[in-house]
Coordinates of C-alpha atoms and ligand atoms in Angstrom, one line a residue:
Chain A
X337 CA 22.5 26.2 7.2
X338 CA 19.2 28.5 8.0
X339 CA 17.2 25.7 6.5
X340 CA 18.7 22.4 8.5
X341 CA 17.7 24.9 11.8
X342 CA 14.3 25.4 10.3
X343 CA 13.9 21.6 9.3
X344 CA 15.1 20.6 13.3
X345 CA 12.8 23.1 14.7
X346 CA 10.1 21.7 12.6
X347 CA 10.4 18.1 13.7
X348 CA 10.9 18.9 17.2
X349 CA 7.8 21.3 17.4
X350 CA 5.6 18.0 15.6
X351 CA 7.6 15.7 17.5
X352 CA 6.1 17.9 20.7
X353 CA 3.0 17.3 19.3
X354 CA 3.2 13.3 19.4
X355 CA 2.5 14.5 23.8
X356 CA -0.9 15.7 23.2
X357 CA -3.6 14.7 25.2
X358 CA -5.6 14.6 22.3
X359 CA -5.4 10.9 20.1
X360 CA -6.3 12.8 16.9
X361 CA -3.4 15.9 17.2
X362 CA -0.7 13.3 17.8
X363 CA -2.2 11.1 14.9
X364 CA -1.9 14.2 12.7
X365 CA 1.6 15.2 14.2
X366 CA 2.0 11.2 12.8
X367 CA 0.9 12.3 9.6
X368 CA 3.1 15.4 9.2
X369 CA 6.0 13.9 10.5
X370 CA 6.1 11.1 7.9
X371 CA 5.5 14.0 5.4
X372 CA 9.0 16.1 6.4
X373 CA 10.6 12.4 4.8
X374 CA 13.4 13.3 7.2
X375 CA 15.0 10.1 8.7
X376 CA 15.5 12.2 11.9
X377 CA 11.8 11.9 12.8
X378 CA 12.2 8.0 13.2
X379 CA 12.9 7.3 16.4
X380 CA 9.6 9.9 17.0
X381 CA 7.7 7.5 15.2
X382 CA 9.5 4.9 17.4
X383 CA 7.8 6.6 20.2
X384 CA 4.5 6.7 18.3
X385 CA 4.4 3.2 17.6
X386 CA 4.0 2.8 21.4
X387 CA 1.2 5.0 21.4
X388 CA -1.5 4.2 24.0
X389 CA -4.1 4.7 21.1
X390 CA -4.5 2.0 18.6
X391 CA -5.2 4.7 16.0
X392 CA -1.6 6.4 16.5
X393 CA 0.2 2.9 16.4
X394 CA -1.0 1.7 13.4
X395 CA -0.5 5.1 11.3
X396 CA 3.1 5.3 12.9
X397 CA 3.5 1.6 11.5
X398 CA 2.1 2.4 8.3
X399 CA 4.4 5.6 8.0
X400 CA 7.5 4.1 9.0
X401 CA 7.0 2.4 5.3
X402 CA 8.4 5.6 4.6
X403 CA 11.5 5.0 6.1
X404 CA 14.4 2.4 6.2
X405 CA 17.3 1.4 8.5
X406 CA 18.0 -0.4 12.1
X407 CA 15.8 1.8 14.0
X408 CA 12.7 1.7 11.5
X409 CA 13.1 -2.1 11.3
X410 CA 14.1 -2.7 15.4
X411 CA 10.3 -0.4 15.8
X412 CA 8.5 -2.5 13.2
X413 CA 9.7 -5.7 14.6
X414 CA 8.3 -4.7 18.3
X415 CA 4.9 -3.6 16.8
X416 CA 4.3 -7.1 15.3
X417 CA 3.4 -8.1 19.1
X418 CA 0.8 -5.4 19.3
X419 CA -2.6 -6.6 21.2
X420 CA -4.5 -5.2 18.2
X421 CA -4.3 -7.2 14.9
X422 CA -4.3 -3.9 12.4
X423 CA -1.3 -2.5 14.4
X424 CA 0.3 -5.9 13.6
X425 CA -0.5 -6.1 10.3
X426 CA 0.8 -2.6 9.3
X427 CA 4.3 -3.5 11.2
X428 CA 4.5 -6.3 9.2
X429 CA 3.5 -4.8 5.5
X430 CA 6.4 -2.1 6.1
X431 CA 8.4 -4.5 7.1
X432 CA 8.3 -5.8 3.8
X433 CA 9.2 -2.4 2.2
X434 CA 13.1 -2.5 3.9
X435 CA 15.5 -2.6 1.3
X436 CA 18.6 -1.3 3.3
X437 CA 20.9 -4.9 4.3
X438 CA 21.6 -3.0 7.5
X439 CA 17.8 -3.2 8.8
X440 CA 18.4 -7.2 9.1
X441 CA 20.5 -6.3 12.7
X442 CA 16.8 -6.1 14.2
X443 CA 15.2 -8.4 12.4
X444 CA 17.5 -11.8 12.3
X445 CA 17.2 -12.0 16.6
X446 CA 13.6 -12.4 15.9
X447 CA 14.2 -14.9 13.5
X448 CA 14.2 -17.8 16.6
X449 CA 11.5 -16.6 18.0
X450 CA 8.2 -19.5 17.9
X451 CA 5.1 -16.8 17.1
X452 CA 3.9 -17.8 14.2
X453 CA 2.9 -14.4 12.9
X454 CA 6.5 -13.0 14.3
X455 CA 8.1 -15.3 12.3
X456 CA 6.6 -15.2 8.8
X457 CA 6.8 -11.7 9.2
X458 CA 10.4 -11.5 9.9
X459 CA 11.1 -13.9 7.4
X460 CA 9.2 -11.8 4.6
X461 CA 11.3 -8.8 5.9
X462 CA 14.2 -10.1 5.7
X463 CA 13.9 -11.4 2.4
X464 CA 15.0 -9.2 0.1
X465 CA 17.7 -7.9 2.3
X466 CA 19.5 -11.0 1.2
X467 CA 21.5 -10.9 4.5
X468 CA 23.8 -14.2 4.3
X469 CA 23.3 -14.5 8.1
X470 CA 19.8 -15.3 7.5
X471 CA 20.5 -18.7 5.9
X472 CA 20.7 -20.8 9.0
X473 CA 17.9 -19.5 10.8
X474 CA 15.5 -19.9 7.5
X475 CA 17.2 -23.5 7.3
X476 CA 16.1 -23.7 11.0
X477 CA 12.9 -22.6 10.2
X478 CA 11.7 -25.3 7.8
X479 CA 11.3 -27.9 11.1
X480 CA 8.3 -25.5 12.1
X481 CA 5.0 -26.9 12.7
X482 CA 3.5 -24.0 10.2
X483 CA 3.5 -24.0 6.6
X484 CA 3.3 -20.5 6.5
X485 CA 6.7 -20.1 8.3
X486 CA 7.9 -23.0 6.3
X487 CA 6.9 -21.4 2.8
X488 CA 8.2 -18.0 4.1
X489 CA 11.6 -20.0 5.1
X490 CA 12.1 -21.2 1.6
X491 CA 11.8 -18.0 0.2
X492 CA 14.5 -16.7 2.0
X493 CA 16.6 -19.2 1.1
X494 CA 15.7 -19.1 -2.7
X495 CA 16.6 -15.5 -2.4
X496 CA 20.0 -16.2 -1.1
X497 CA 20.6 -18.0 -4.2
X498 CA 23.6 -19.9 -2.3
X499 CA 24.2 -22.8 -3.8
X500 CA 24.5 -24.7 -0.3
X501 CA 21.5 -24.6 0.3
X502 CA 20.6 -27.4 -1.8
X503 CA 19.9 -30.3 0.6
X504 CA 17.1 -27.6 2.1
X505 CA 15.8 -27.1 -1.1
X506 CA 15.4 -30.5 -1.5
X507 CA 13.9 -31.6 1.5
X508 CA 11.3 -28.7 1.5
X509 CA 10.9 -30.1 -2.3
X510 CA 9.5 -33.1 -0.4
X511 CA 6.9 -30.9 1.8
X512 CA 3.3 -32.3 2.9
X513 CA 2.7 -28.9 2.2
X514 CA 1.8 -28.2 -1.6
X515 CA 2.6 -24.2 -1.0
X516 CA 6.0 -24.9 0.4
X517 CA 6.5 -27.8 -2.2
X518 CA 6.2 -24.9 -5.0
X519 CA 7.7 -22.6 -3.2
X520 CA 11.1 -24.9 -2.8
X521 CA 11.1 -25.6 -6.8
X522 CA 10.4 -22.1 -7.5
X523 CA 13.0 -21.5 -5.7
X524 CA 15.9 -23.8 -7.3
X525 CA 15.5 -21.6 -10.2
X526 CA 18.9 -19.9 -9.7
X527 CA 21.0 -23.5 -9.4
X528 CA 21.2 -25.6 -12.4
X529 CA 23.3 -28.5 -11.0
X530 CA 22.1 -32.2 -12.3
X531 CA 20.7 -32.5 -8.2
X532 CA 18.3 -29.5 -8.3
X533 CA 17.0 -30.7 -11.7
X534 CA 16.6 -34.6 -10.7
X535 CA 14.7 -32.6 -7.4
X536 CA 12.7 -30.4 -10.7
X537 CA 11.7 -33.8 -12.7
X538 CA 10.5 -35.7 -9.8
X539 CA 7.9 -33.1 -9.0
X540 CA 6.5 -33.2 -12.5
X541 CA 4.9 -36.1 -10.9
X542 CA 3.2 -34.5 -8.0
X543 CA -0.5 -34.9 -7.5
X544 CA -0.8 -31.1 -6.9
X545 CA -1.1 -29.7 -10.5
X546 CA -0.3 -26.5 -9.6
X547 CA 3.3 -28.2 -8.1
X548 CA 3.3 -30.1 -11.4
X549 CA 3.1 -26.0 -12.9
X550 CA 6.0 -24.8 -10.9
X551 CA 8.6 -27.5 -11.6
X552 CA 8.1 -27.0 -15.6
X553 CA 8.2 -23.1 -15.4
X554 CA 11.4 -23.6 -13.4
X555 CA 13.1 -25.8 -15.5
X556 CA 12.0 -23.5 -18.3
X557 CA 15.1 -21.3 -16.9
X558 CA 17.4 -24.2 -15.7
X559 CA 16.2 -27.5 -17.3
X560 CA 18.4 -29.4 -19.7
X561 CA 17.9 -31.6 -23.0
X562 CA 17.9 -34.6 -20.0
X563 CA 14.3 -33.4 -18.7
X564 CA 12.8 -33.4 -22.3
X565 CA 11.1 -37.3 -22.0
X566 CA 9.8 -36.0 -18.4
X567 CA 8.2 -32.7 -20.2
X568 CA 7.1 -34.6 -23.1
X569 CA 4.9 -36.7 -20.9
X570 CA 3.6 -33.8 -19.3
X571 CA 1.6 -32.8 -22.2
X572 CA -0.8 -35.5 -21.3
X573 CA -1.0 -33.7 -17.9
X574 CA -4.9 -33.5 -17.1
X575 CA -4.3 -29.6 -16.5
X576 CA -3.6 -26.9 -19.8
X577 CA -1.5 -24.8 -17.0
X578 CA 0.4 -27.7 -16.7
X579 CA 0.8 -28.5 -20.0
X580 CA 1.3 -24.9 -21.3
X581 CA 4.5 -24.4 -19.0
X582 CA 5.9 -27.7 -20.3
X583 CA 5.1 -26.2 -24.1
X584 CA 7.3 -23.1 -22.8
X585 CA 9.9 -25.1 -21.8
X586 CA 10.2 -27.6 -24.6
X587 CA 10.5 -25.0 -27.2
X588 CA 13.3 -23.1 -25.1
X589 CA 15.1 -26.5 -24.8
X590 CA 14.7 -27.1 -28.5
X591 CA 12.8 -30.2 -28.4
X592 CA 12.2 -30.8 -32.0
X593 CA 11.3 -34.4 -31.3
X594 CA 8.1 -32.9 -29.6
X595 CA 6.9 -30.7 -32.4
X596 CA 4.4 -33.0 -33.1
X597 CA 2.8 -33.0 -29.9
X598 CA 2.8 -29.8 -29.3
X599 CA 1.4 -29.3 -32.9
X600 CA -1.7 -31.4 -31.6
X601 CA -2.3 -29.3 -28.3
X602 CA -3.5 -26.3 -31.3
X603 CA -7.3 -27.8 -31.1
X604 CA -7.4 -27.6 -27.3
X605 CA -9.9 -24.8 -26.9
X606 CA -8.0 -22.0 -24.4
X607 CA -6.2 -19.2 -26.4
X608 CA -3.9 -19.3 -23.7
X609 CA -2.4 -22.6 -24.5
X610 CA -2.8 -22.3 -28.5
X611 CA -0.3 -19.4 -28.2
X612 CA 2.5 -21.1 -26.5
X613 CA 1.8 -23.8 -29.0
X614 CA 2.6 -21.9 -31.9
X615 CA 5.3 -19.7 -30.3
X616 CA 6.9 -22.8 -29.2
X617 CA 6.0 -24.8 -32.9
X618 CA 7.6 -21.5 -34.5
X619 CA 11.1 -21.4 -32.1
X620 CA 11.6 -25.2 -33.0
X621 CA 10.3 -24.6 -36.8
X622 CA 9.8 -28.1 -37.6
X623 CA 8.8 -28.3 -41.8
X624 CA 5.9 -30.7 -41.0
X625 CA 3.9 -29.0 -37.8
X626 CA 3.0 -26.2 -40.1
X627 CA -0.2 -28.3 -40.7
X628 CA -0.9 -27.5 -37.2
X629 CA -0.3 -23.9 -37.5
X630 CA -2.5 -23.3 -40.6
X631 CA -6.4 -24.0 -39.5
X632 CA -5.6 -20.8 -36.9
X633 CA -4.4 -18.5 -39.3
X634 CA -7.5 -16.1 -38.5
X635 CA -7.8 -17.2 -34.7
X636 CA -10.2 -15.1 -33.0
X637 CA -7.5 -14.6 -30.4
X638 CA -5.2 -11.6 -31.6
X639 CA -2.7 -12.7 -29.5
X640 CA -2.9 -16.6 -31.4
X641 CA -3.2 -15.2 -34.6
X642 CA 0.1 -12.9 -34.2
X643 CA 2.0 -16.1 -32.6
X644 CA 0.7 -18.7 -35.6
X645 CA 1.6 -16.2 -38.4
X646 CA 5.0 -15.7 -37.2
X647 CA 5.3 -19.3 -36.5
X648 CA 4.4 -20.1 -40.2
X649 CA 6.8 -17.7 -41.4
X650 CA 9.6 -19.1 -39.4
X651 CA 9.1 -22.4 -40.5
X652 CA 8.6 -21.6 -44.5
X653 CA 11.5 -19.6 -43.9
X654 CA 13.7 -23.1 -42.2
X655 CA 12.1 -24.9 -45.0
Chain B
X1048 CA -21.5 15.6 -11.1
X1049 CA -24.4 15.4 -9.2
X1050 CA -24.3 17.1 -6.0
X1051 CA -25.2 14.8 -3.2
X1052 CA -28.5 15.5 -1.8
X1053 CA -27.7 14.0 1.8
X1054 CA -24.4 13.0 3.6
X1055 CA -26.0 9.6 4.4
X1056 CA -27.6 8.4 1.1
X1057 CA -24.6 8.6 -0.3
X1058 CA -22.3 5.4 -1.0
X1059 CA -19.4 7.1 0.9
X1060 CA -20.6 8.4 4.8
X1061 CA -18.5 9.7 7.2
X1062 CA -18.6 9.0 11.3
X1063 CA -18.2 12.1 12.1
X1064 CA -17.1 11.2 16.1
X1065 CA -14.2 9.6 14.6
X1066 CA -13.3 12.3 11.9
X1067 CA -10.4 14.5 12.8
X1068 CA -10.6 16.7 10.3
X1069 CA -10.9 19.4 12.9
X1070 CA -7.2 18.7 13.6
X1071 CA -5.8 18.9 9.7
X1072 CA -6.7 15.8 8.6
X1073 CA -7.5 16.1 4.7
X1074 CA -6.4 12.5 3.8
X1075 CA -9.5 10.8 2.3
X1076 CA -10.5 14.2 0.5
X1077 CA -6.8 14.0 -1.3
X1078 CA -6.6 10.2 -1.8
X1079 CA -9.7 10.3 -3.6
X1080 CA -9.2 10.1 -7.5
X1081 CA -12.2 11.4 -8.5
X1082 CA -12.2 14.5 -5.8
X1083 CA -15.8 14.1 -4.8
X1084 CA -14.3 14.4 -0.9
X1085 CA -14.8 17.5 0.8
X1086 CA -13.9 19.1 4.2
X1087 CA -17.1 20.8 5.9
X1088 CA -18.0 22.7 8.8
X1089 CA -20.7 21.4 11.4
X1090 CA -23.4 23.0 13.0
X1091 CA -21.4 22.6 16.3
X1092 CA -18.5 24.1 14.7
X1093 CA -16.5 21.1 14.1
X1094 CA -15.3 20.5 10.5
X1095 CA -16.1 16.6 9.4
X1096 CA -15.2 14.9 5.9
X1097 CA -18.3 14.3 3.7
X1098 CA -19.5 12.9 0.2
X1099 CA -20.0 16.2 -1.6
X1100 CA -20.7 14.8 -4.7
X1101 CA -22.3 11.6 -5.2
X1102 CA -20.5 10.0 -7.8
X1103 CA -18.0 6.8 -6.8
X1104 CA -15.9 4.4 -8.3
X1105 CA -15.6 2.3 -4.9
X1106 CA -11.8 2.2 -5.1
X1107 CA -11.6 2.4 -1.7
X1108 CA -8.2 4.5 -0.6
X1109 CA -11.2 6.9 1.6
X1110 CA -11.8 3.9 3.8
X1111 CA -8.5 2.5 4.0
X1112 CA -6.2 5.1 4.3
X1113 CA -8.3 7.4 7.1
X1114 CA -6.4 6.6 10.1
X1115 CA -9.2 6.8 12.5
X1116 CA -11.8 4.4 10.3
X1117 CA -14.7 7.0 10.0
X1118 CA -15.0 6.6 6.5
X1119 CA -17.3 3.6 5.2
X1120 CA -17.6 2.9 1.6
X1121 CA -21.0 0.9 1.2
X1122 CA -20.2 -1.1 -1.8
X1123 CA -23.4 -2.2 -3.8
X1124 CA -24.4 -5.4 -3.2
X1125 CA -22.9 -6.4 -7.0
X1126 CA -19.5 -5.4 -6.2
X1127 CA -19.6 -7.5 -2.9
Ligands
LIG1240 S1 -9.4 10.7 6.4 FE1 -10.8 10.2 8.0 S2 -10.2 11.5 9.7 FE2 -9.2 12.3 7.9 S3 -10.7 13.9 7.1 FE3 -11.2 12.0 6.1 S4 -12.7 11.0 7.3 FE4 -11.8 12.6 8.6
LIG1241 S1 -14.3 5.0 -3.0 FE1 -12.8 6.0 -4.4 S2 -14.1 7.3 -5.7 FE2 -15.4 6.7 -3.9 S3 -15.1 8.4 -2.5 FE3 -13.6 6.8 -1.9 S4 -11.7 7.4 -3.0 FE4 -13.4 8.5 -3.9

């Protein structure tokens, strides 16, 4: 009992401290506040956060990544109008750090708001709550002007992993915006309807490479044996990133009718790319690819070599 | 280590208007990994951070973590 006196008189004798005239006491009573990692100092940091020095704002934003709940968040979510950018930054990195569902109460009545900065920070706060009451207002905010909000939307959404939110999905699938393309296809990872892996296959097609990349990792974890001929014609892709992902995913859909092609990806020079070969050549362990596998025994890559051999083995071992 | 021979030729310097070190503030000298940091009085009395050794890895916590921006790292020109 002695010591929840002593911890009370603590806090109240920093929290008297946050009153100085003097910018640099109330930063340190800031600083040793945040250190007591009592939730009772946060509505004192709610105070500092108001500070009339920039200095005590941004270190009561930074130390409220410390702490979680309503308050913390309903005080983070004011700071993010700060006049000075590095208060509004801060707010918005601890924002981030929320974890408790209940800290969404402040956050979702910001999530109309127009800012543009307000909103993608709000939106990357709420995020991980996964607050189901997020959903429309993320849906909402696909229509805005910024991609940043837009991108920032669909993650939301793809974190909800609800599987109404398919028609969203799909039209921020169809973005002008390449970032919120790969964010949408990233994010229909969770569903593995036939729609969200039509939505997958047409993207293979994009003339953004790196869009072309994160519609074949995704169907690595949803894809079915439909999307093999799509995959398969990805190996031409221009780029190895591209190609590499749609390696990963053949193998883990056990495409043996692309063994062959795989096989002749080996002599593309990026150790990268040689290793998904042969990982991939050993999971579908196709008798005749080992021809492929055989001039990289002793691959200068460590990482080749230890894929090939076991790929070798695996396919001596089928034989 | 070698001990650094001034507190401005070194890669880390210190404004020492900004410091608040006269208040408690110890936080660059125990962010620093390689606890070359120190805590020092001035001739006017006031206590200042400075580079006591000058050895750095340029990690940077010093810089970003004061909360009053007095310390600049001064990256060489190869890290830039
Ligand atoms: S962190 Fe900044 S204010 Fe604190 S002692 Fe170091 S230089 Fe001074
Ligand atoms: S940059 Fe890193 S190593 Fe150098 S003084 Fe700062 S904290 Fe220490």
């Amino acid at each position: 009992m002695n010591n929840l006196f002593e911890d009370f008189n603590d806090i109240e004798m920093l929290a008297e401290d946050l009153q100085s005239t003097d910018a640099g006491e109330r930063i340190m009573a800031v600083i040793e506040l945040t250190d007591t990692a009592d939730p009772e100092v946060i509505p004192h940091l709610a105070t500092a956060i108001r500070d009339q020095d920039i200095n005590v704002r941004k270190q009561a934003a930074i130390a409220l990544t410390d702490f979680d709940g309503v308050s913390t968040a309903a005080a983070l979510v004011g700071a993010l109008s700060d006049e000075h950018a590095e208060v509004r930054q801060a707010a918005a990195v601890s924002l981030t750090e929320l974890k408790d569902p209940d800290a969404g109460d402040a956050i979702i009545p910001s999530l109309g708001v127009d800012d543009e900065f307000v909103l993608v920070s709000c939106l990357a706060g709420i995020k991980e709550l996964r607050r189901a009451d997020a959903m429309g207002p993320a849906i909402e905010a696909l229509k805005h002007h910024s991609a940043s909000v837009r991108c920032e939307a669909v993650n939301v959404i793809g974190w909800l992993q609800d599987k109404t939110s398919l028609p969203a999905l799909r039209s921020a699938a169809g973005d002008n915006d390449a970032l919120v393309r790969r964010a949408a296809l990233t994010a229909l990872g969770f569903n593995k309807s036939d729609h969200a892996e039509q939505i997958l296959v047409a993207a293979l097609t994009d003339s953004d490479w790196q869009v072309r990349e994160a519609a074949a990792e995704t169907l690595t974890k949803s894809g079915s044996a439909g999307c093999v001929p799509s995959l398969i014609k990805l190996l031409e892709d221009e780029y190895w990133q591209v190609r590499l992902k749609a390696v990963r995913t053949l193998g883990k859909l056990d495409a043996r009718d692309a063994a062959t092609l795989i096989g002749e990806q080996m002599t593309v020079p990026v150790p990268n790319l040689r290793k998904e070969c042969a990982a991939a050549l050993g999971v579908l362990a196709v008798s005749d690819t080992a021809k492929f596998l055989e001039p990289y025994y002793d691959d200068n890559d460590p990482d080749v070599r230890k894929n090939v051999r076991w790929a070798l083995e695996k396919i001596a071992h089928t034989a | 280590m070698p001990l650094a021979q001034s507190s401005t030729s070194v890669p880390v310097v210190v404004n020492d208007d900004l410091c608040i070190a006269d208040k408690g503030c110890t936080v660059c000298v125990e962010v620093c990994p390689l606890d070359v940091l120190r805590i020092t009085d001035m001739a006017d009395g006031r206590k200042t951070a400075h580079m006591e050794y000058d050895e750095c890895w340029y990690c940077m916590p010093c810089e970003a973590d004061c909360p009053t921006g007095a310390v600049k790292v001064n990256l060489p020109y190869l890290l830039k």
